[in-house]
Amino acid sequence: MNARDAILVVEDEPDALTLLQHAFAAAGITHPLHAVHDGENALAYLRGEGVYADRAVYPSPSLLLLDLKIPGSSGFEVLESIRREPSFAALPVVILTSSRERRDVQRAYAAGANSYLVKPSSLKRLTEMARAFRDYWLVHNEGPPMS
């Protein structure tokens, strides 16, 4: 992943998105973040449909940060849809949610999640997580080529 690669964030809580943006900035993550608030918009964005058709404005993401508890289609349903579509099969999907439920963790990995992170409750801890995220996903990890 290079610094121009976009990250799509699926998060319905504006405050959580703002905290994530602050944490990413503090961690030195310069990748453009694009956000949608529900499952339907997540899939439309990924497919480049409707308002998301202009890839100059809404570039295909190289990584997806997905909350599980979102309006409309749940994060699980979005993940399952993504994994059924060959063009998204290699897209890295990181679950970023408040759920620590063991069944949610198991279900997310069974559906094809690449990672499962629980949102910390403070900006300081979220920034620490963002630094670890940056180091693993954006610096060290060799992701699959995206078409």
mmCIF file of C-alpha atoms in Angstrom:
data_model
loop_
_atom_site.group_PDB
_atom_site.id
_atom_site.type_symbol
_atom_site.label_atom_id
_atom_site.label_comp_id
_atom_site.label_asym_id
_atom_site.label_seq_id
_atom_site.Cartn_x
_atom_site.Cartn_y
_atom_site.Cartn_z
ATOM 1 C CA MET A 1 0.000 0.000 0.000
ATOM 2 C CA ASN A 2 1.391 3.410 -0.850
ATOM 3 C CA ALA A 3 0.534 6.795 0.651
ATOM 4 C CA ARG A 4 -2.030 7.553 -2.084
ATOM 5 C CA ASP A 5 -4.084 4.418 -1.440
ATOM 6 C CA ALA A 6 -7.508 5.198 -0.024
ATOM 7 C CA ILE A 7 -9.001 3.615 3.068
ATOM 8 C CA LEU A 8 -12.768 3.222 3.222
ATOM 9 C CA VAL A 9 -14.246 3.544 6.709
ATOM 10 C CA VAL A 10 -17.756 2.266 7.384
ATOM 11 C CA GLU A 11 -18.814 3.985 10.607
ATOM 12 C CA ASP A 12 -22.249 5.331 11.523
ATOM 13 C CA GLU A 13 -21.275 7.320 14.620
ATOM 14 C CA PRO A 14 -19.970 10.794 13.678
ATOM 15 C CA ASP A 15 -18.056 11.148 16.974
ATOM 16 C CA ALA A 16 -16.329 7.792 16.480
ATOM 17 C CA LEU A 17 -15.347 8.800 12.945
ATOM 18 C CA THR A 18 -13.965 12.133 14.169
ATOM 19 C CA LEU A 19 -11.911 10.369 16.861
ATOM 20 C CA LEU A 20 -10.599 7.908 14.282
ATOM 21 C CA GLN A 21 -9.598 10.760 11.968
ATOM 22 C CA HIS A 22 -7.757 12.499 14.832
ATOM 23 C CA ALA A 23 -6.031 9.263 15.865
ATOM 24 C CA PHE A 24 -4.957 8.531 12.284
ATOM 25 C CA ALA A 25 -3.568 12.063 11.907
ATOM 26 C CA ALA A 26 -1.703 11.773 15.216
ATOM 27 C CA ALA A 27 -0.290 8.418 14.076
ATOM 28 C CA GLY A 28 0.984 10.003 10.854
ATOM 29 C CA ILE A 29 -1.382 8.121 8.564
ATOM 30 C CA THR A 30 -1.617 10.183 5.396
ATOM 31 C CA HIS A 31 -3.755 7.820 3.340
ATOM 32 C CA PRO A 32 -7.004 9.454 2.270
ATOM 33 C CA LEU A 33 -9.927 8.313 4.404
ATOM 34 C CA HIS A 34 -13.333 8.056 2.786
ATOM 35 C CA ALA A 35 -16.285 7.356 5.042
ATOM 36 C CA VAL A 36 -19.779 6.013 4.607
ATOM 37 C CA HIS A 37 -22.324 5.470 7.366
ATOM 38 C CA ASP A 38 -24.165 2.290 6.376
ATOM 39 C CA GLY A 39 -23.880 -1.031 4.604
ATOM 40 C CA GLU A 40 -25.712 -0.036 1.438
ATOM 41 C CA ASN A 41 -23.421 2.953 0.890
ATOM 42 C CA ALA A 42 -20.381 0.798 1.638
ATOM 43 C CA LEU A 43 -21.311 -1.624 -1.138
ATOM 44 C CA ALA A 44 -22.250 1.193 -3.537
ATOM 45 C CA TYR A 45 -18.901 2.882 -2.859
ATOM 46 C CA LEU A 46 -16.957 -0.326 -3.424
ATOM 47 C CA ARG A 47 -18.831 -1.034 -6.668
ATOM 48 C CA GLY A 48 -18.512 2.568 -7.874
ATOM 49 C CA GLU A 49 -22.265 2.917 -8.206
ATOM 50 C CA GLY A 50 -24.523 5.957 -8.004
ATOM 51 C CA VAL A 51 -22.953 8.966 -6.325
ATOM 52 C CA TYR A 52 -19.710 6.968 -5.959
ATOM 53 C CA ALA A 53 -19.227 6.428 -9.707
ATOM 54 C CA ASP A 54 -16.535 9.120 -10.061
ATOM 55 C CA ARG A 55 -13.350 7.277 -9.092
ATOM 56 C CA ALA A 56 -11.386 10.531 -9.136
ATOM 57 C CA VAL A 57 -13.499 11.652 -6.174
ATOM 58 C CA TYR A 58 -14.232 8.210 -4.672
ATOM 59 C CA PRO A 59 -11.184 6.045 -5.439
ATOM 60 C CA SER A 60 -11.283 2.288 -5.002
ATOM 61 C CA PRO A 61 -9.989 1.602 -1.517
ATOM 62 C CA SER A 62 -6.982 -0.563 -0.806
ATOM 63 C CA LEU A 63 -8.288 -1.378 2.668
ATOM 64 C CA LEU A 64 -11.674 -1.396 4.373
ATOM 65 C CA LEU A 65 -12.290 -0.537 8.047
ATOM 66 C CA LEU A 66 -15.720 -1.963 8.843
ATOM 67 C CA ASP A 67 -17.899 -1.496 11.908
ATOM 68 C CA LEU A 68 -20.263 -4.388 12.605
ATOM 69 C CA LYS A 69 -23.169 -2.455 14.062
ATOM 70 C CA ILE A 70 -24.259 -0.124 11.274
ATOM 71 C CA PRO A 71 -27.684 0.840 9.880
ATOM 72 C CA GLY A 72 -29.243 -1.216 7.118
ATOM 73 C CA SER A 73 -27.091 -4.179 6.200
ATOM 74 C CA SER A 74 -24.943 -5.149 9.162
ATOM 75 C CA GLY A 75 -21.166 -5.223 8.936
ATOM 76 C CA PHE A 76 -21.415 -9.011 8.731
ATOM 77 C CA GLU A 77 -23.719 -8.756 5.719
ATOM 78 C CA VAL A 78 -21.386 -6.266 4.048
ATOM 79 C CA LEU A 79 -18.415 -8.543 4.676
ATOM 80 C CA GLU A 80 -20.247 -11.574 3.322
ATOM 81 C CA SER A 81 -21.271 -9.621 0.196
ATOM 82 C CA ILE A 82 -17.714 -8.451 -0.359
ATOM 83 C CA ARG A 83 -16.333 -11.960 -0.103
ATOM 84 C CA ARG A 84 -18.882 -13.261 -2.644
ATOM 85 C CA GLU A 85 -17.744 -10.760 -5.284
ATOM 86 C CA PRO A 86 -14.578 -11.850 -7.097
ATOM 87 C CA SER A 87 -13.428 -8.262 -7.651
ATOM 88 C CA PHE A 88 -13.289 -7.717 -3.865
ATOM 89 C CA ALA A 89 -12.008 -11.136 -2.817
ATOM 90 C CA ALA A 90 -8.532 -9.812 -2.068
ATOM 91 C CA LEU A 91 -9.604 -6.534 -0.440
ATOM 92 C CA PRO A 92 -8.213 -6.474 3.118
ATOM 93 C CA VAL A 93 -11.065 -5.997 5.577
ATOM 94 C CA VAL A 94 -10.325 -4.924 9.136
ATOM 95 C CA ILE A 95 -13.245 -5.051 11.527
ATOM 96 C CA LEU A 96 -13.179 -2.035 13.851
ATOM 97 C CA THR A 97 -16.023 -2.345 16.310
ATOM 98 C CA SER A 98 -16.986 -1.965 19.950
ATOM 99 C CA SER A 99 -18.073 -5.601 20.257
ATOM 100 C CA ARG A 100 -15.898 -7.942 22.292
ATOM 101 C CA GLU A 101 -18.431 -10.759 21.895
ATOM 102 C CA ARG A 102 -16.605 -14.006 21.120
ATOM 103 C CA ARG A 103 -19.326 -15.059 18.672
ATOM 104 C CA ASP A 104 -18.871 -11.773 16.750
ATOM 105 C CA VAL A 105 -15.118 -12.358 16.502
ATOM 106 C CA GLN A 106 -15.652 -15.934 15.295
ATOM 107 C CA ARG A 107 -18.342 -14.934 12.826
ATOM 108 C CA ALA A 108 -16.225 -12.097 11.393
ATOM 109 C CA TYR A 109 -13.241 -14.360 10.756
ATOM 110 C CA ALA A 110 -15.473 -17.103 9.350
ATOM 111 C CA ALA A 111 -16.931 -14.548 6.922
ATOM 112 C CA GLY A 112 -13.478 -13.533 5.705
ATOM 113 C CA ALA A 113 -12.258 -10.670 7.905
ATOM 114 C CA ASN A 114 -8.496 -10.179 7.836
ATOM 115 C CA SER A 115 -8.332 -8.629 11.296
ATOM 116 C CA TYR A 116 -10.625 -7.808 14.218
ATOM 117 C CA LEU A 117 -9.957 -4.730 16.358
ATOM 118 C CA VAL A 118 -12.008 -3.514 19.318
ATOM 119 C CA LYS A 119 -12.361 0.269 19.498
ATOM 120 C CA PRO A 120 -10.577 1.691 22.514
ATOM 121 C CA SER A 121 -12.537 4.079 24.712
ATOM 122 C CA SER A 122 -9.986 6.912 24.769
ATOM 123 C CA LEU A 123 -8.286 8.979 22.085
ATOM 124 C CA LYS A 124 -4.901 8.088 23.570
ATOM 125 C CA ARG A 125 -5.512 4.349 23.207
ATOM 126 C CA LEU A 126 -7.099 4.798 19.799
ATOM 127 C CA THR A 127 -3.980 6.679 18.681
ATOM 128 C CA GLU A 128 -1.802 3.829 19.983
ATOM 129 C CA MET A 129 -3.956 1.392 18.009
ATOM 130 C CA ALA A 130 -3.698 3.640 14.930
ATOM 131 C CA ARG A 131 0.107 3.535 15.178
ATOM 132 C CA ALA A 132 0.075 -0.261 15.382
ATOM 133 C CA PHE A 133 -2.413 -0.352 12.489
ATOM 134 C CA ARG A 134 -0.134 1.937 10.467
ATOM 135 C CA ASP A 135 2.955 -0.142 11.153
ATOM 136 C CA TYR A 136 1.326 -3.451 10.288
ATOM 137 C CA TRP A 137 -1.153 -2.642 7.507
ATOM 138 C CA LEU A 138 0.456 0.385 5.874
ATOM 139 C CA VAL A 139 4.195 -0.188 6.362
ATOM 140 C CA HIS A 140 5.054 -3.870 6.769
ATOM 141 C CA ASN A 141 2.177 -5.764 5.179
ATOM 142 C CA GLU A 142 2.442 -6.712 1.515
ATOM 143 C CA GLY A 143 -1.143 -6.574 0.384
ATOM 144 C CA PRO A 144 -2.489 -8.265 -2.700
ATOM 145 C CA PRO A 145 -2.533 -6.273 -5.937
ATOM 146 C CA MET A 146 -5.867 -4.551 -6.349
ATOM 147 C CA SER A 147 -7.464 -4.282 -9.774
#
